[in-house]
Amino acid sequence: MLRVPDGDHLMRHVCDGCGIIHYQNPKLVTGCILEWQSQVLLCRRAIEPRYGLWTLPAGFMENNETTVRAAFRETSEEANAEVEDAHLFALFNLPHISQVYIMFRGRLKDGRMEAGLETLEVRLFEESDIPWQRLAFPVVQESLSLYFADPRRGSFEVHMGDVIRRPDSSIQINRY
Amino acid sequence: MLRVPDGDHLMRHVCDGCGIIHYQNPKLVTGCILEWQSQVLLCRRAIEPRYGLWTLPAGFMENNETTVRAAFRETSEEANAEVEDAHLFALFNLPHISQVYIMFRGRLKDGRMEAGLETLEVRLFEESDIPWQRLAFPVVQESLSLYFADPRRGSFEVHMGDVIRRPDSSIQINRY
């Protein structure tokens, strides 16, 4: 049943039987931008949504993980790749789907990679070869745009941005 | 019922009746360090846990918020205060309780504040007056330590750290 519990101010899912409150909170997605000799690792999705499009290794963080460990696990699962010299890269808010992305940047260890179960293929791309029209999600496009702009700006500070869905379903990016 | 759904690799709560999977993921806590004329705003807790101890305004992020908006809302609810010139300050992993803290730093607007429902009192503290022995949580102590060290280091980069509970229940902080 949906109701506002005592002392709360928002509607929650409350079990009629036992009274337990099932809070629903934003979910964390963690991922990595991996560089190898000026190229960046992308995975082509073997699952919906966006089957066949290119993405960065990323996925839902699990309980009892740290954000870094979660990002490394996703990179291992999707690309059988390891990360060296990882740094916090960006935080993105996706309020329309109640997600927060935490992205790291690092070096691909030994240049080794191999498609995981949820991946059709893994490839390295030079900036000029990035398939901008075939990226799976706006947050992937924004991550790569910021990543390639950083060395030109000479700055590697942590980025923050909002990925907003407008009423007409188009996407707006706000950078802070 | 606890079981591993098809295509998954972790135990999940699955409803015997309808088959719905209730995923449990880490929760985001957002908060603010607010400065006013070299002083920092702290709230004394009017709720458990840690009733009567001092904390930074912070709380669970809700669906459809951005991290910044969530931090501003908590600051408003707990201290009736507004934030100006906010910057991302730190990300802390608390894997033993599956929480991730996102802290911002900013200026207290007009120096105005007043205790909210979950707060006994709101006060401004100079660094030398911080009640280090009466802070509510290790993550509050770590946030304030880093905050006061930043101007001495001449650096305001975004911090990242793990707050780990050791087997003997003592707390260990790993800074990246």
Coordinates of N, CA, C and O in Angstrom, one line a residue, chain A residues 7-10 12 22-28 60-69 73 77 86-88 91 93-100 102 104 118 158-160 162 164 176, chain B residues 7-10 12 22-28 60-69 73 77 86-88 91 93-100 102 104 118 158-160 162 164 176:
Chain A
G7 N 5.8 10.5 10.7 CA 7.1 11.2 10.8 C 7.8 11.4 9.5 O 8.9 12.0 9.4
D8 N 7.2 10.9 8.4 CA 7.7 11.1 7.1 C 6.9 12.1 6.3 O 6.0 12.7 6.9
H9 N 7.3 12.5 5.1 CA 6.6 13.5 4.3 C 6.4 13.0 2.9 O 5.9 13.8 2.1
L10 N 6.8 11.8 2.6 CA 6.7 11.3 1.2 C 5.9 9.9 1.2 O 6.0 9.2 2.2
R12 N 5.3 6.2 0.6 CA 6.2 5.0 0.6 C 5.4 3.7 0.4 O 4.2 3.7 0.7
H22 N 9.1 -0.3 2.4 CA 10.1 -0.5 1.4 C 10.5 0.9 0.8 O 9.8 1.4 -0.1
Y23 N 11.5 1.5 1.3 CA 12.0 2.7 0.8 C 12.6 2.5 -0.6 O 13.3 1.5 -0.9
Q24 N 12.3 3.4 -1.5 CA 12.9 3.4 -2.9 C 13.8 4.6 -3.0 O 13.3 5.7 -2.9
N25 N 15.1 4.4 -3.2 CA 16.0 5.5 -3.3 C 16.8 5.5 -4.6 O 16.8 4.4 -5.3
P26 N 17.5 6.6 -4.9 CA 18.2 6.6 -6.2 C 19.3 5.4 -6.2 O 19.8 5.1 -5.1
K27 N 19.6 4.9 -7.3 CA 20.6 3.9 -7.5 C 21.9 4.4 -8.0 O 21.9 5.3 -8.9
L28 N 22.9 3.9 -7.6 CA 24.3 4.3 -8.0 C 24.7 3.4 -9.1 O 24.6 2.1 -9.0
F60 N 25.2 -1.3 -12.0 CA 24.7 -1.0 -10.7 C 25.6 -1.4 -9.6 O 26.1 -2.6 -9.6
M61 N 25.9 -0.5 -8.7 CA 26.7 -0.9 -7.5 C 25.9 -1.8 -6.6 O 24.7 -1.7 -6.5
E62 N 26.6 -2.8 -6.0 CA 26.0 -3.7 -5.1 C 26.3 -3.3 -3.6 O 27.2 -2.6 -3.4
N63 N 25.4 -3.9 -2.7 CA 25.7 -3.6 -1.3 C 27.1 -4.1 -0.9 O 27.6 -5.1 -1.5
N64 N 27.6 -3.5 0.1 CA 28.9 -3.8 0.7 C 30.1 -3.6 -0.2 O 31.2 -4.1 0.0
E65 N 29.9 -2.8 -1.3 CA 31.0 -2.5 -2.2 C 31.4 -1.0 -1.9 O 30.7 -0.2 -1.3
T66 N 32.6 -0.6 -2.3 CA 33.0 0.8 -2.5 C 32.7 1.1 -3.9 O 32.6 0.3 -4.8
T67 N 32.6 2.4 -4.2 CA 32.4 2.9 -5.6 C 33.5 2.4 -6.5 O 33.2 1.9 -7.6
V68 N 34.7 2.5 -6.0 CA 35.9 2.1 -6.9 C 35.8 0.6 -7.2 O 36.0 0.1 -8.3
R69 N 35.6 -0.2 -6.1 CA 35.5 -1.7 -6.3 C 34.3 -2.1 -7.2 O 34.5 -3.0 -8.1
R73 N 34.7 -4.1 -10.7 CA 34.0 -5.3 -10.9 C 33.2 -5.2 -12.3 O 33.3 -6.2 -13.1
E77 N 33.7 -7.7 -15.4 CA 32.5 -8.5 -15.9 C 32.3 -8.2 -17.4 O 32.0 -9.1 -18.2
A86 N 43.6 4.5 -11.0 CA 42.2 5.0 -11.1 C 42.0 6.3 -10.4 O 42.6 6.5 -9.3
H87 N 41.3 7.3 -11.0 CA 41.0 8.5 -10.3 C 39.5 8.8 -10.5 O 38.9 8.4 -11.5
L88 N 38.9 9.5 -9.5 CA 37.5 9.9 -9.7 C 37.4 10.9 -10.8 O 38.2 11.8 -10.9
L91 N 30.7 12.9 -11.6 CA 29.5 12.5 -11.0 C 28.3 13.1 -11.9 O 28.3 14.3 -12.1
N93 N 24.1 13.3 -12.3 CA 22.7 13.1 -11.8 C 21.8 12.8 -13.0 O 21.7 13.6 -13.9
L94 N 21.0 11.8 -12.9 CA 19.9 11.5 -13.8 C 18.6 11.4 -13.1 O 18.0 10.3 -12.9
P95 N 18.1 12.6 -12.7 CA 16.9 12.5 -11.7 C 15.7 11.9 -12.3 O 14.9 11.4 -11.6
H96 N 15.5 12.0 -13.7 CA 14.3 11.4 -14.3 C 14.2 9.9 -14.1 O 13.1 9.3 -14.2
I97 N 15.4 9.2 -14.0 CA 15.4 7.8 -13.7 C 16.0 7.5 -12.3 O 16.3 6.3 -12.1
S98 N 16.2 8.5 -11.5 CA 16.7 8.3 -10.1 C 18.0 7.5 -10.1 O 18.1 6.5 -9.4
Q99 N 18.9 7.9 -10.9 CA 20.2 7.3 -10.9 C 21.3 8.3 -10.7 O 21.1 9.5 -11.2
V100 N 22.4 7.9 -10.1 CA 23.6 8.8 -10.0 C 24.8 7.9 -10.5 O 25.0 6.8 -10.1
I102 N 28.7 7.4 -11.1 CA 30.1 7.8 -10.6 C 31.1 7.2 -11.5 O 31.2 5.9 -11.6
F104 N 35.0 6.7 -13.1 CA 36.4 6.8 -12.8 C 37.2 6.8 -14.2 O 36.7 6.4 -15.2
E118 N 27.8 -9.9 -21.2 CA 26.8 -8.8 -21.6 C 27.3 -7.9 -22.8 O 26.8 -6.9 -23.1
V158 N 37.5 17.0 -11.1 CA 36.3 16.1 -11.1 C 35.1 16.9 -11.7 O 34.9 18.0 -11.3
H159 N 34.5 16.3 -12.6 CA 33.3 16.9 -13.3 C 32.0 16.6 -12.6 O 31.9 15.5 -11.9
M160 N 31.0 17.5 -12.7 CA 29.7 17.2 -12.2 C 28.7 17.7 -13.2 O 28.9 18.8 -13.7
D162 N 24.2 17.3 -14.7 CA 22.9 16.7 -14.7 C 22.5 16.3 -16.1 O 22.8 17.1 -17.0
I164 N 19.3 15.7 -17.9 CA 17.8 16.0 -17.7 C 17.0 15.6 -18.9 O 17.4 15.9 -20.0
Y176 N 28.2 21.8 -14.2 CA 28.3 22.7 -13.1 C 29.6 23.5 -13.2 O 30.6 23.0 -13.8
Chain B
G7 N 20.2 -15.5 -14.6 CA 21.1 -14.5 -15.2 C 21.8 -13.6 -14.2 O 22.5 -12.7 -14.6
D8 N 21.5 -13.8 -13.0 CA 22.2 -13.0 -11.9 C 23.2 -13.9 -11.2 O 23.4 -15.0 -11.5
H9 N 24.0 -13.3 -10.3 CA 25.0 -14.0 -9.6 C 24.9 -13.8 -8.1 O 25.8 -14.3 -7.3
L10 N 24.0 -13.0 -7.6 CA 23.8 -12.7 -6.2 C 22.4 -13.1 -5.7 O 21.5 -13.0 -6.4
R12 N 18.9 -12.5 -4.1 CA 18.0 -11.4 -4.0 C 16.7 -11.8 -3.3 O 16.4 -13.0 -3.3
H22 N 13.1 -7.8 -5.4 CA 13.4 -6.5 -4.7 C 14.9 -6.4 -4.5 O 15.5 -6.9 -3.6
Y23 N 15.5 -5.6 -5.4 CA 16.9 -5.4 -5.4 C 17.2 -4.4 -4.2 O 16.5 -3.5 -3.9
Q24 N 18.3 -4.7 -3.5 CA 18.7 -3.8 -2.4 C 20.1 -3.3 -2.8 O 21.0 -4.1 -3.0
N25 N 20.2 -2.0 -3.0 CA 21.4 -1.4 -3.4 C 21.9 -0.4 -2.4 O 21.1 0.0 -1.5
P26 N 23.2 0.1 -2.5 CA 23.7 1.1 -1.6 C 22.8 2.4 -1.7 O 22.3 2.7 -2.7
K27 N 22.7 3.0 -0.5 CA 22.0 4.3 -0.5 C 22.9 5.5 -0.4 O 24.0 5.4 0.1
L28 N 22.4 6.5 -1.1 CA 23.2 7.8 -1.1 C 22.8 8.7 0.0 O 21.6 8.9 0.2
F60 N 19.4 11.0 3.6 CA 19.2 10.1 2.5 C 18.6 10.9 1.3 O 17.6 11.6 1.4
M61 N 19.2 10.7 0.1 CA 18.7 11.3 -1.1 C 17.4 10.6 -1.5 O 17.2 9.4 -1.3
E62 N 16.4 11.3 -2.1 CA 15.2 10.8 -2.5 C 15.2 10.6 -4.0 O 16.0 11.2 -4.7
N63 N 14.3 9.8 -4.5 CA 14.1 9.6 -5.9 C 13.8 10.9 -6.6 O 13.2 11.8 -6.0
N64 N 14.2 11.1 -7.9 CA 14.0 12.2 -8.7 C 14.6 13.5 -8.3 O 14.3 14.6 -8.7
E65 N 15.6 13.4 -7.4 CA 16.5 14.5 -7.0 C 17.8 14.5 -7.7 O 18.2 13.4 -8.1
T66 N 18.5 15.6 -7.7 CA 19.9 15.6 -8.0 C 20.7 15.6 -6.7 O 20.1 15.9 -5.6
T67 N 21.9 15.2 -6.7 CA 22.7 15.2 -5.4 C 22.7 16.6 -4.8 O 22.6 16.7 -3.6
V68 N 22.9 17.6 -5.6 CA 23.0 19.0 -5.1 C 21.7 19.3 -4.4 O 21.6 19.9 -3.3
R69 N 20.6 19.1 -5.2 CA 19.2 19.4 -4.6 C 18.9 18.7 -3.3 O 18.3 19.2 -2.4
R73 N 18.2 20.4 0.2 CA 16.9 20.1 0.9 C 17.2 19.6 2.4 O 16.6 20.1 3.3
E77 N 15.9 21.4 5.7 CA 15.1 20.7 6.7 C 15.8 20.7 8.1 O 15.1 20.9 9.1
A86 N 27.9 26.5 -4.1 CA 28.2 25.1 -3.7 C 29.2 24.4 -4.7 O 29.1 24.6 -5.9
H87 N 30.1 23.7 -4.1 CA 31.0 22.8 -4.9 C 31.0 21.4 -4.3 O 30.9 21.2 -3.1
L88 N 31.3 20.5 -5.2 CA 31.5 19.1 -4.8 C 32.7 19.0 -3.9 O 33.8 19.6 -4.3
L91 N 33.6 12.4 -1.7 CA 32.8 11.2 -1.8 C 33.4 10.2 -0.8 O 34.6 9.9 -0.8
N93 N 32.9 6.2 0.8 CA 32.3 4.9 0.8 C 32.2 4.3 2.2 O 33.2 4.3 2.9
L94 N 31.0 3.9 2.6 CA 30.8 3.2 3.9 C 30.3 1.8 3.6 O 29.1 1.5 3.8
P95 N 31.2 0.9 3.1 CA 30.7 -0.4 2.6 C 30.0 -1.3 3.6 O 29.1 -2.1 3.3
H96 N 30.4 -1.2 4.9 CA 29.8 -2.0 5.9 C 28.4 -1.7 6.2 O 27.6 -2.6 6.7
I97 N 27.9 -0.5 5.8 CA 26.5 -0.2 5.9 C 25.9 0.1 4.6 O 24.8 0.7 4.5
S98 N 26.7 -0.1 3.5 CA 26.2 0.1 2.1 C 25.6 1.5 1.9 O 24.5 1.7 1.4
Q99 N 26.5 2.5 2.3 CA 26.1 3.9 2.1 C 27.3 4.5 1.3 O 28.4 4.2 1.5
V100 N 26.9 5.5 0.5 CA 27.9 6.4 -0.1 C 27.5 7.8 0.2 O 26.3 8.2 0.0
I102 N 27.9 11.8 -0.4 CA 28.4 12.9 -1.3 C 28.2 14.2 -0.5 O 27.1 14.6 -0.2
F104 N 29.0 18.4 -0.1 CA 29.3 19.6 -0.8 C 29.8 20.6 0.2 O 29.6 20.5 1.4
E118 N 14.5 17.8 13.4 CA 15.4 16.7 13.8 C 16.6 17.2 14.5 O 17.6 16.5 14.7
V158 N 38.5 17.6 -5.1 CA 37.5 16.7 -4.5 C 38.2 15.5 -3.8 O 39.1 14.9 -4.4
H159 N 37.7 15.3 -2.6 CA 38.3 14.2 -1.8 C 37.5 12.9 -2.0 O 36.3 12.9 -2.3
M160 N 38.2 11.8 -1.8 CA 37.6 10.5 -1.8 C 38.1 9.6 -0.7 O 39.4 9.6 -0.5
D162 N 37.4 5.9 2.0 CA 36.6 4.8 2.6 C 36.5 4.9 4.1 O 37.6 5.1 4.7
I164 N 35.9 2.4 6.9 CA 35.8 0.9 7.0 C 35.6 0.6 8.5 O 36.3 1.1 9.4
Y176 N 42.2 8.3 -0.6 CA 42.7 8.0 -1.9 C 43.7 9.1 -2.3 O 43.6 10.2 -1.9

